[in-house]
Amino acid sequence: MDDLDLELDEMELIAAAAGYCYYNSITRQPSRSLSPRRGCGFMTQVLNGHDDVFREMFRMDKHIFHKLCAILRQRGMLRDTAGVLIEEQLGIFLNIIGHNERNRVIQERFQHSGETISRHFNNVLKAVKSLSREFLQQPHVSTPPEILENRRFYPYFQDCIGVIDGMHIPAHVPAKDQSRFRNRKGVFSQNVLAACTFDLKFIFIYPGWEGSAADSRVLRAVLDDPDQNFPQIQQGKYYLVDTGYSNTEGFIAPYQGVRYHHHEFKGANQLPRSAKELFNHRHSCLRNAIQRSFHVLKTRFPILKVAPQYAFHIQRDIVIAACVLHNYIRGEEGDDWLFLSVEGMKVEEEADGVEQVQPEMVLVSSSIQDQIAFSIRDSMASVMWDDFINKWDDW
C-alpha cells in the first residue's frame, strides 16, 4: 500500500511539473499576434499568413519580397545555410530595420542565437548595399512627367532633373566625436546628402557626415571628389535646392527674404504678390518631392528615426541599404501603400534639417556661372509671372 501511495505521489509530481512548464510556455510568450516557434516556424507563419501582417512585419508586399530573395539567391549574394534559408535571413534584416528591434527580441522571435542573428544581419546589409549602383541611378535628361504634365511647372522648370537636400539621421557616436556630430538642434546626427527624382526615387546618397556640417559644405565636398561618383549634370540641367545652398550653375535655389514655405501661402495672404513669390511657391511645391521621399523612407524603416547601437560604419551602411530598398520597392510596386499615402501631400521640413541661409550676392567678381544661374532664375520668374497675370491659370 505504501509503494502504491509513493507511486501515485510521483505521478502527481510529474503531472504538476508538466503543468508548470506548460504554464510558463504560455505566459512567457510575447504578446503579439504572431508567436515565435522553433526553427523557422515564425517565418513560415508570416509567409503563409495574411498579406497585411506580412507587410507590417517586413515592410513590403510578398511578391516584392520573394523577387528580392530570388535576386540575392541567383546572383550568389546570399546563400542558404543548414538552419537559415535566404528568406529568413532577409526577414531578420527587415524586421530589425523595419521595427528597430534589438537582437534579443529577434532571437526570441526567430529562435536563433544572438551570434546567428548578427551574422545574417551583417550579411544581408552587405548584400543589399552592394545593389546601390544598380538601384541608385542617374536621372533621365528628358523633362520629368511630373513637370511636363503640370501647367504650373511647365515649361518653366523643364530643365530640372531632381532635388537635393540634407537629411539628418540620429547617430550613436563615441564621446570623443560627439561635439562634431551635435547638430544645430543639439542632437547627435549624421548629415546625409540626398538627391531624388520627382517620382520619389533616390539618385544619390552620401551618409556619414557629422551633424554639425552645413549642407553646402557636404555638397561641395562631394562635387570636389570624383571618387564619390555624383551624377554628372549635363549642360543646361539643374537640381532644385533650398537656401542652405548657393544659387549657382546646376543648382537653383529660391529667392531669399521672400515667402517660400507652403504654410506661408495660406488665408488672406494666399495669392503671390510678386514674381519672386510666385517662383518661390512653385519651387517649394516641386522641391517637396524630397521631403516626401524622406517621409516614406523613415516611416518604412523607423531605425532611421533613432540612434541604433551599432558601430558608426554600420549606421552609415544602413542608410544606404534603406535607400536601395526604397527605390527597389518604388520600381516594383507603383501602388505601394506608403508611396500612395504621400501623393499630393505637402510634407513639412524636419526641424533639425533647417539649414543656415547662405549669403546671396551677385557681385562683379562672382563667376560667370553664378551670374548665369541668377539670370536663368530671374528669367523663369518673369515669364511665370507674366503668364500668371495675363492668363490667371491655376497658380
Tab-separated table of N, CA and C in Angstrom, residues 81-233:
chain	number	residue	atom	x	y	z
A	81	THR	N	21.753	28.483	-45.616
A	81	THR	CA	22.583	27.695	-44.703
A	81	THR	C	21.762	26.520	-44.200
A	82	ALA	N	22.400	25.655	-43.455
A	82	ALA	CA	21.715	24.453	-42.970
A	82	ALA	C	20.494	24.801	-42.122
A	83	GLY	N	20.579	25.905	-41.383
A	83	GLY	CA	19.476	26.238	-40.483
A	83	GLY	C	18.678	27.471	-40.854
A	84	VAL	N	19.186	28.270	-41.814
A	84	VAL	CA	18.518	29.538	-42.130
A	84	VAL	C	18.503	29.759	-43.640
A	85	LEU	N	17.316	29.714	-44.226
A	85	LEU	CA	17.179	29.995	-45.650
A	85	LEU	C	17.316	31.496	-45.913
A	86	ILE	N	17.542	31.856	-47.155
A	86	ILE	CA	17.691	33.263	-47.526
A	86	ILE	C	16.448	34.059	-47.145
A	87	GLU	N	15.265	33.449	-47.303
A	87	GLU	CA	14.028	34.145	-46.931
A	87	GLU	C	14.049	34.564	-45.465
A	88	GLU	N	14.544	33.692	-44.614
A	88	GLU	CA	14.583	34.031	-43.196
A	88	GLU	C	15.692	35.035	-42.898
A	89	GLN	N	16.810	34.929	-43.587
A	89	GLN	CA	17.886	35.905	-43.417
A	89	GLN	C	17.395	37.315	-43.742
A	90	LEU	N	16.708	37.435	-44.885
A	90	LEU	CA	16.170	38.735	-45.266
A	90	LEU	C	15.086	39.183	-44.294
A	91	GLY	N	14.270	38.241	-43.832
A	91	GLY	CA	13.229	38.559	-42.863
A	91	GLY	C	13.809	39.111	-41.570
A	92	ILE	N	14.898	38.525	-41.106
A	92	ILE	CA	15.565	39.010	-39.899
A	92	ILE	C	16.020	40.455	-40.091
A	93	PHE	N	16.662	40.713	-41.224
A	93	PHE	CA	17.170	42.056	-41.513
A	93	PHE	C	16.033	43.077	-41.582
A	94	LEU	N	14.977	42.755	-42.321
A	94	LEU	CA	13.862	43.686	-42.489
A	94	LEU	C	13.123	43.908	-41.176
A	95	ASN	N	13.043	42.870	-40.352
A	95	ASN	CA	12.383	43.015	-39.061
A	95	ASN	C	13.151	43.958	-38.148
A	96	ILE	N	14.464	43.938	-38.258
A	96	ILE	CA	15.290	44.819	-37.426
A	96	ILE	C	15.182	46.264	-37.882
A	97	ILE	N	15.403	46.527	-39.176
A	97	ILE	CA	15.391	47.923	-39.628
A	97	ILE	C	13.966	48.463	-39.777
A	98	GLY	N	12.994	47.562	-39.933
A	98	GLY	CA	11.611	47.984	-40.088
A	98	GLY	C	10.883	48.196	-38.778
A	99	HIS	N	11.502	47.779	-37.665
A	99	HIS	CA	10.868	47.956	-36.354
A	99	HIS	C	11.867	48.394	-35.286
A	100	ASN	N	13.120	48.584	-35.698
A	100	ASN	CA	14.177	48.954	-34.763
A	100	ASN	C	14.225	47.996	-33.577
A	101	GLU	N	14.170	46.705	-33.879
A	101	GLU	CA	14.175	45.694	-32.820
A	101	GLU	C	15.596	45.373	-32.379
A	102	ARG	N	15.746	45.073	-31.090
A	102	ARG	CA	17.041	44.678	-30.545
A	102	ARG	C	17.310	43.205	-30.851
A	103	ASN	N	18.562	42.850	-30.765
A	103	ASN	CA	18.988	41.485	-31.077
A	103	ASN	C	18.249	40.455	-30.236
A	104	ARG	N	18.070	40.721	-28.948
A	104	ARG	CA	17.441	39.726	-28.070
A	104	ARG	C	15.981	39.476	-28.449
A	105	VAL	N	15.305	40.511	-28.946
A	105	VAL	CA	13.920	40.342	-29.381
A	105	VAL	C	13.873	39.454	-30.628
A	106	ILE	N	14.795	39.687	-31.557
A	106	ILE	CA	14.855	38.882	-32.772
A	106	ILE	C	15.268	37.453	-32.458
A	107	GLN	N	16.123	37.268	-31.467
A	107	GLN	CA	16.482	35.903	-31.030
A	107	GLN	C	15.235	35.128	-30.622
A	108	GLU	N	14.409	35.742	-29.814
A	108	GLU	CA	13.199	35.090	-29.327
A	108	GLU	C	12.218	34.835	-30.457
A	109	ARG	N	12.104	35.804	-31.347
A	109	ARG	CA	11.119	35.698	-32.424
A	109	ARG	C	11.500	34.622	-33.440
A	110	PHE	N	12.771	34.603	-33.832
A	110	PHE	CA	13.203	33.666	-34.870
A	110	PHE	C	13.858	32.409	-34.304
A	111	GLN	N	14.045	32.367	-32.973
A	111	GLN	CA	14.612	31.204	-32.307
A	111	GLN	C	16.005	30.854	-32.828
A	112	HIS	N	16.864	31.885	-32.846
A	112	HIS	CA	18.271	31.701	-33.205
A	112	HIS	C	19.122	32.409	-32.168
A	113	SER	N	20.396	32.056	-32.121
A	113	SER	CA	21.308	32.680	-31.172
A	113	SER	C	21.611	34.115	-31.588
A	114	GLY	N	22.119	34.885	-30.645
A	114	GLY	CA	22.482	36.262	-30.949
A	114	GLY	C	23.557	36.340	-32.018
A	115	GLU	N	24.506	35.401	-31.981
A	115	GLU	CA	25.575	35.396	-32.981
A	115	GLU	C	25.016	35.134	-34.371
A	116	THR	N	24.058	34.213	-34.469
A	116	THR	CA	23.446	33.893	-35.761
A	116	THR	C	22.671	35.104	-36.299
A	117	ILE	N	21.931	35.766	-35.434
A	117	ILE	CA	21.175	36.950	-35.844
A	117	ILE	C	22.123	38.026	-36.366
A	118	SER	N	23.195	38.313	-35.620
A	118	SER	CA	24.144	39.344	-36.024
A	118	SER	C	24.825	39.006	-37.342
A	119	ARG	N	25.200	37.743	-37.500
A	119	ARG	CA	25.898	37.333	-38.721
A	119	ARG	C	25.019	37.514	-39.947
A	120	HIS	N	23.767	37.084	-39.854
A	120	HIS	CA	22.874	37.206	-41.004
A	120	HIS	C	22.479	38.663	-41.254
A	121	PHE	N	22.337	39.446	-40.198
A	121	PHE	CA	22.037	40.866	-40.383
A	121	PHE	C	23.142	41.543	-41.189
A	122	ASN	N	24.394	41.285	-40.804
A	122	ASN	CA	25.519	41.911	-41.492
A	122	ASN	C	25.675	41.395	-42.918
A	123	ASN	N	25.391	40.118	-43.138
A	123	ASN	CA	25.481	39.563	-44.490
A	123	ASN	C	24.442	40.194	-45.420
A	124	VAL	N	23.219	40.335	-44.928
A	124	VAL	CA	22.160	40.925	-45.746
A	124	VAL	C	22.444	42.413	-45.977
A	125	LEU	N	22.915	43.100	-44.939
A	125	LEU	CA	23.257	44.516	-45.079
A	125	LEU	C	24.289	44.710	-46.187
A	126	LYS	N	25.313	43.878	-46.184
A	126	LYS	CA	26.356	43.970	-47.211
A	126	LYS	C	25.793	43.682	-48.595
A	127	ALA	N	24.927	42.675	-48.700
A	127	ALA	CA	24.353	42.297	-49.992
A	127	ALA	C	23.456	43.390	-50.550
A	128	VAL	N	22.584	43.935	-49.722
A	128	VAL	CA	21.658	44.977	-50.189
A	128	VAL	C	22.427	46.239	-50.550
A	129	LYS	N	23.409	46.602	-49.743
A	129	LYS	CA	24.220	47.786	-50.043
A	129	LYS	C	24.916	47.645	-51.394
A	130	SER	N	25.348	46.427	-51.731
A	130	SER	CA	26.066	46.210	-52.991
A	130	SER	C	25.178	46.433	-54.213
A	131	LEU	N	23.859	46.506	-54.002
A	131	LEU	CA	22.934	46.774	-55.107
A	131	LEU	C	22.767	48.267	-55.374
A	132	SER	N	23.487	49.110	-54.645
A	132	SER	CA	23.257	50.549	-54.724
A	132	SER	C	23.515	51.101	-56.124
A	133	ARG	N	24.537	50.639	-56.794
A	133	ARG	CA	24.834	51.175	-58.131
A	133	ARG	C	23.763	50.800	-59.142
A	134	GLU	N	23.087	49.695	-58.883
A	134	GLU	CA	22.021	49.263	-59.791
A	134	GLU	C	20.727	50.016	-59.541
A	135	PHE	N	20.421	50.283	-58.286
A	135	PHE	CA	19.124	50.875	-57.955
A	135	PHE	C	19.177	52.374	-57.691
A	136	LEU	N	20.361	52.936	-57.514
A	136	LEU	CA	20.504	54.393	-57.407
A	136	LEU	C	21.107	54.868	-58.718
A	137	GLN	N	20.257	55.247	-59.645
A	137	GLN	CA	20.705	55.547	-60.995
A	137	GLN	C	20.540	57.018	-61.352
A	138	GLN	N	21.361	57.452	-62.310
A	138	GLN	CA	21.316	58.828	-62.784
A	138	GLN	C	19.957	59.123	-63.409
A	139	PRO	N	19.436	60.331	-63.194
A	139	PRO	CA	18.111	60.678	-63.744
A	139	PRO	C	18.144	60.833	-65.260
A	140	HIS	N	16.983	60.712	-65.877
A	140	HIS	CA	16.867	60.938	-67.311
A	140	HIS	C	17.044	62.426	-67.611
A	141	VAL	N	17.586	62.724	-68.786
A	141	VAL	CA	17.807	64.124	-69.153
A	141	VAL	C	16.538	64.767	-69.713
A	142	SER	N	15.559	63.939	-70.088
A	142	SER	CA	14.301	64.490	-70.596
A	142	SER	C	13.495	65.092	-69.444
A	143	THR	N	12.567	65.961	-69.784
A	143	THR	CA	11.741	66.612	-68.763
A	143	THR	C	10.906	65.580	-68.009
A	144	PRO	N	10.973	65.558	-66.687
A	144	PRO	CA	10.193	64.594	-65.908
A	144	PRO	C	8.691	64.771	-66.150
A	145	PRO	N	7.916	63.685	-66.201
A	145	PRO	CA	6.471	63.803	-66.436
A	145	PRO	C	5.760	64.625	-65.371
A	146	GLU	N	6.277	64.608	-64.138
A	146	GLU	CA	5.655	65.397	-63.077
A	146	GLU	C	5.715	66.893	-63.378
A	147	ILE	N	6.657	67.311	-64.209
A	147	ILE	CA	6.759	68.708	-64.648
A	147	ILE	C	6.055	68.897	-65.981
A	148	LEU	N	6.319	67.987	-66.901
A	148	LEU	CA	5.780	68.100	-68.258
A	148	LEU	C	4.256	68.134	-68.278
A	149	GLU	N	3.629	67.406	-67.376
A	149	GLU	CA	2.174	67.278	-67.384
A	149	GLU	C	1.473	68.240	-66.428
A	150	ASN	N	2.205	69.217	-65.930
A	150	ASN	CA	1.620	70.175	-64.982
A	150	ASN	C	1.890	71.596	-65.469
A	151	ARG	N	0.844	72.334	-65.794
A	151	ARG	CA	0.983	73.679	-66.361
A	151	ARG	C	1.576	74.678	-65.375
A	152	ARG	N	1.550	74.355	-64.105
A	152	ARG	CA	2.163	75.242	-63.119
A	152	ARG	C	3.690	75.186	-63.201
A	153	PHE	N	4.205	74.059	-63.681
A	153	PHE	CA	5.653	73.850	-63.691
A	153	PHE	C	6.266	73.868	-65.099
A	154	TYR	N	5.467	73.560	-66.092
A	154	TYR	CA	5.977	73.510	-67.462
A	154	TYR	C	5.472	74.705	-68.257
A	155	PRO	N	6.337	75.356	-69.000
A	155	PRO	CA	7.712	74.990	-69.363
A	155	PRO	C	8.792	75.571	-68.456
A	156	TYR	N	8.394	76.226	-67.385
A	156	TYR	CA	9.345	76.989	-66.572
A	156	TYR	C	10.471	76.127	-65.997
A	157	PHE	N	10.142	74.940	-65.487
A	157	PHE	CA	11.142	74.060	-64.861
A	157	PHE	C	11.495	72.863	-65.758
A	158	GLN	N	11.390	73.045	-67.064
A	158	GLN	CA	11.561	71.913	-67.974
A	158	GLN	C	12.966	71.312	-67.947
A	159	ASP	N	13.969	72.071	-67.482
A	159	ASP	CA	15.343	71.560	-67.430
A	159	ASP	C	15.737	71.037	-66.050
A	160	CYS	N	14.772	70.997	-65.150
A	160	CYS	CA	15.050	70.494	-63.805
A	160	CYS	C	15.039	68.961	-63.810
A	161	ILE	N	16.034	68.346	-63.184
A	161	ILE	CA	16.131	66.877	-63.192
A	161	ILE	C	15.945	66.249	-61.813
A	162	GLY	N	15.860	67.058	-60.762
A	162	GLY	CA	15.686	66.468	-59.443
A	162	GLY	C	15.837	67.482	-58.327
A	163	VAL	N	15.933	66.974	-57.102
A	163	VAL	CA	16.015	67.808	-55.897
A	163	VAL	C	17.161	67.307	-55.025
A	164	ILE	N	17.838	68.226	-54.375
A	164	ILE	CA	18.924	67.887	-53.449
A	164	ILE	C	18.638	68.510	-52.091
A	165	ASP	N	18.921	67.749	-51.026
A	165	ASP	CA	18.784	68.281	-49.675
A	165	ASP	C	19.562	67.402	-48.711
A	166	GLY	N	19.732	67.902	-47.501
A	166	GLY	CA	20.373	67.125	-46.445
A	166	GLY	C	19.321	66.484	-45.554
A	167	MET	N	19.616	65.278	-45.068
A	167	MET	CA	18.717	64.555	-44.168
A	167	MET	C	19.499	64.186	-42.913
A	168	HIS	N	18.994	64.587	-41.777
A	168	HIS	CA	19.676	64.277	-40.518
A	168	HIS	C	19.118	62.979	-39.926
A	169	ILE	N	20.033	62.036	-39.672
A	169	ILE	CA	19.690	60.748	-39.081
A	169	ILE	C	20.354	60.662	-37.709
A	170	PRO	N	19.589	60.412	-36.625
A	170	PRO	CA	20.206	60.297	-35.302
A	170	PRO	C	21.366	59.306	-35.313
A	171	ALA	N	22.447	59.660	-34.630
A	171	ALA	CA	23.656	58.836	-34.662
A	171	ALA	C	24.123	58.493	-33.254
A	172	HIS	N	24.659	57.282	-33.124
A	172	HIS	CA	25.297	56.852	-31.883
A	172	HIS	C	26.800	56.896	-32.112
A	173	VAL	N	27.484	57.808	-31.431
A	173	VAL	CA	28.913	58.007	-31.671
A	173	VAL	C	29.677	58.028	-30.351
A	174	PRO	N	30.985	57.718	-30.385
A	174	PRO	CA	31.806	57.757	-29.163
A	174	PRO	C	31.861	59.175	-28.594
A	175	ALA	N	32.177	59.263	-27.319
A	175	ALA	CA	32.215	60.556	-26.629
A	175	ALA	C	33.175	61.528	-27.306
A	176	LYS	N	34.297	61.018	-27.826
A	176	LYS	CA	35.295	61.896	-28.432
A	176	LYS	C	34.793	62.574	-29.713
A	177	ASP	N	33.755	62.010	-30.327
A	177	ASP	CA	33.229	62.559	-31.579
A	177	ASP	C	31.928	63.331	-31.409
A	178	GLN	N	31.419	63.378	-30.200
A	178	GLN	CA	30.071	63.914	-30.014
A	178	GLN	C	29.949	65.395	-30.347
A	179	SER	N	30.984	66.169	-30.095
A	179	SER	CA	30.895	67.603	-30.392
A	179	SER	C	30.734	67.840	-31.885
A	180	ARG	N	31.385	67.022	-32.719
A	180	ARG	CA	31.282	67.191	-34.168
A	180	ARG	C	29.928	66.735	-34.702
A	181	PHE	N	29.341	65.770	-34.049
A	181	PHE	CA	28.087	65.207	-34.542
A	181	PHE	C	26.852	65.871	-33.930
A	182	ARG	N	27.049	66.826	-33.049
A	182	ARG	CA	25.906	67.538	-32.470
A	182	ARG	C	25.413	68.576	-33.476
A	183	ASN	N	24.166	68.426	-33.928
A	183	ASN	CA	23.659	69.361	-34.933
A	183	ASN	C	23.117	70.633	-34.278
A	184	ARG	N	22.539	71.514	-35.076
A	184	ARG	CA	22.100	72.806	-34.578
A	184	ARG	C	20.963	72.710	-33.572
A	185	LYS	N	20.297	71.551	-33.512
A	185	LYS	CA	19.224	71.337	-32.533
A	185	LYS	C	19.729	70.613	-31.288
A	186	GLY	N	21.039	70.387	-31.213
A	186	GLY	CA	21.614	69.746	-30.036
A	186	GLY	C	21.534	68.238	-30.049
A	187	VAL	N	21.178	67.640	-31.192
A	187	VAL	CA	21.030	66.191	-31.313
A	187	VAL	C	22.228	65.617	-32.055
A	188	PHE	N	22.722	64.459	-31.611
A	188	PHE	CA	23.801	63.793	-32.330
A	188	PHE	C	23.215	63.174	-33.605
A	189	SER	N	23.766	63.543	-34.753
A	189	SER	CA	23.217	63.041	-36.007
A	189	SER	C	24.300	62.957	-37.069
A	190	GLN	N	24.015	62.155	-38.091
A	190	GLN	CA	24.839	62.182	-39.292
A	190	GLN	C	24.058	62.953	-40.350
A	191	ASN	N	24.766	63.802	-41.068
A	191	ASN	CA	24.148	64.595	-42.126
A	191	ASN	C	24.293	63.809	-43.429
A	192	VAL	N	23.167	63.460	-44.021
A	192	VAL	CA	23.155	62.628	-45.225
A	192	VAL	C	22.770	63.496	-46.424
A	193	LEU	N	23.654	63.592	-47.399
A	193	LEU	CA	23.326	64.307	-48.630
A	193	LEU	C	22.518	63.382	-49.527
A	194	ALA	N	21.367	63.860	-49.988
A	194	ALA	CA	20.492	63.035	-50.828
A	194	ALA	C	20.032	63.822	-52.041
A	195	ALA	N	19.904	63.116	-53.151
A	195	ALA	CA	19.304	63.679	-54.362
A	195	ALA	C	18.223	62.713	-54.808
A	196	CYS	N	17.075	63.247	-55.244
A	196	CYS	CA	15.984	62.376	-55.671
A	196	CYS	C	15.291	62.943	-56.893
A	197	THR	N	14.549	62.084	-57.579
A	197	THR	CA	13.745	62.487	-58.722
A	197	THR	C	12.344	62.847	-58.229
A	198	PHE	N	11.509	63.302	-59.145
A	198	PHE	CA	10.168	63.719	-58.747
A	198	PHE	C	9.205	62.548	-58.591
A	199	ASP	N	9.638	61.344	-58.965
A	199	ASP	CA	8.830	60.159	-58.662
A	199	ASP	C	9.317	59.497	-57.377
A	200	LEU	N	10.079	60.264	-56.568
A	200	LEU	CA	10.484	59.904	-55.209
A	200	LEU	C	11.535	58.803	-55.145
A	201	LYS	N	12.307	58.622	-56.197
A	201	LYS	CA	13.427	57.682	-56.167
A	201	LYS	C	14.721	58.439	-55.871
A	202	PHE	N	15.576	57.811	-55.064
A	202	PHE	CA	16.859	58.432	-54.760
A	202	PHE	C	17.827	58.217	-55.916
A	203	ILE	N	18.519	59.285	-56.282
A	203	ILE	CA	19.530	59.257	-57.330
A	203	ILE	C	20.905	59.024	-56.720
A	204	PHE	N	21.126	59.690	-55.605
A	204	PHE	CA	22.445	59.703	-54.969
A	204	PHE	C	22.242	59.797	-53.468
A	205	ILE	N	23.098	59.108	-52.724
A	205	ILE	CA	23.013	59.162	-51.266
A	205	ILE	C	24.432	59.134	-50.710
A	206	TYR	N	24.724	60.058	-49.806
A	206	TYR	CA	26.070	60.135	-49.232
A	206	TYR	C	25.949	60.358	-47.724
A	207	PRO	N	25.920	59.273	-46.942
A	207	PRO	CA	25.786	59.387	-45.486
A	207	PRO	C	27.138	59.527	-44.802
A	208	GLY	N	27.106	59.775	-43.505
A	208	GLY	CA	28.313	59.710	-42.699
A	208	GLY	C	28.907	61.036	-42.267
A	209	TRP	N	28.448	62.150	-42.830
A	209	TRP	CA	28.991	63.435	-42.405
A	209	TRP	C	28.463	63.795	-41.020
A	210	GLU	N	29.296	64.489	-40.253
A	210	GLU	CA	28.892	64.879	-38.901
A	210	GLU	C	27.714	65.845	-38.950
A	211	GLY	N	26.865	65.776	-37.938
A	211	GLY	CA	25.654	66.586	-37.905
A	211	GLY	C	25.901	68.075	-37.885
A	212	SER	N	27.085	68.509	-37.469
A	212	SER	CA	27.383	69.942	-37.421
A	212	SER	C	27.757	70.504	-38.786
A	213	ALA	N	27.993	69.637	-39.761
A	213	ALA	CA	28.422	70.091	-41.088
A	213	ALA	C	27.256	70.735	-41.838
A	214	ALA	N	27.498	71.881	-42.449
A	214	ALA	CA	26.472	72.558	-43.242
A	214	ALA	C	26.213	71.776	-44.523
A	215	ASP	N	24.959	71.811	-44.977
A	215	ASP	CA	24.590	71.094	-46.197
A	215	ASP	C	25.461	71.517	-47.383
A	216	SER	N	25.717	72.810	-47.489
A	216	SER	CA	26.505	73.324	-48.617
A	216	SER	C	27.931	72.787	-48.588
A	217	ARG	N	28.471	72.610	-47.397
A	217	ARG	CA	29.831	72.066	-47.267
A	217	ARG	C	29.879	70.611	-47.733
A	218	VAL	N	28.861	69.848	-47.369
A	218	VAL	CA	28.811	68.442	-47.780
A	218	VAL	C	28.711	68.339	-49.297
A	219	LEU	N	27.837	69.137	-49.896
A	219	LEU	CA	27.688	69.104	-51.353
A	219	LEU	C	28.982	69.499	-52.040
A	220	ARG	N	29.639	70.533	-51.539
A	220	ARG	CA	30.886	70.969	-52.155
A	220	ARG	C	31.946	69.875	-52.069
A	221	ALA	N	32.016	69.188	-50.947
A	221	ALA	CA	32.989	68.107	-50.792
A	221	ALA	C	32.720	66.980	-51.786
A	222	VAL	N	31.450	66.681	-52.004
A	222	VAL	CA	31.086	65.621	-52.954
A	222	VAL	C	31.448	66.022	-54.375
A	223	LEU	N	31.138	67.262	-54.744
A	223	LEU	CA	31.417	67.730	-56.100
A	223	LEU	C	32.917	67.811	-56.375
A	224	ASP	N	33.708	68.068	-55.333
A	224	ASP	CA	35.155	68.192	-55.497
A	224	ASP	C	35.873	66.851	-55.479
A	225	ASP	N	35.149	65.774	-55.165
A	225	ASP	CA	35.761	64.446	-55.060
A	225	ASP	C	35.197	63.520	-56.138
A	226	PRO	N	35.935	63.287	-57.219
A	226	PRO	CA	35.439	62.433	-58.314
A	226	PRO	C	35.117	61.008	-57.866
A	227	ASP	N	35.760	60.548	-56.786
A	227	ASP	CA	35.520	59.181	-56.312
A	227	ASP	C	34.105	58.988	-55.770
A	228	GLN	N	33.405	60.085	-55.475
A	228	GLN	CA	32.042	59.965	-54.946
A	228	GLN	C	31.020	59.653	-56.038
A	229	ASN	N	31.430	59.805	-57.290
A	229	ASN	CA	30.563	59.442	-58.433
A	229	ASN	C	29.214	60.158	-58.416
A	230	PHE	N	29.236	61.438	-58.080
A	230	PHE	CA	27.984	62.193	-58.160
A	230	PHE	C	27.557	62.273	-59.626
A	231	PRO	N	26.274	62.028	-59.918
A	231	PRO	CA	25.819	62.032	-61.324
A	231	PRO	C	26.170	63.343	-62.027
A	232	GLN	N	26.762	63.222	-63.182
A	232	GLN	CA	27.148	64.409	-63.939
A	232	GLN	C	25.915	65.200	-64.361
A	233	ILE	N	25.997	66.512	-64.169
A	233	ILE	CA	24.890	67.396	-64.545
A	233	ILE	C	25.154	67.916	-65.955
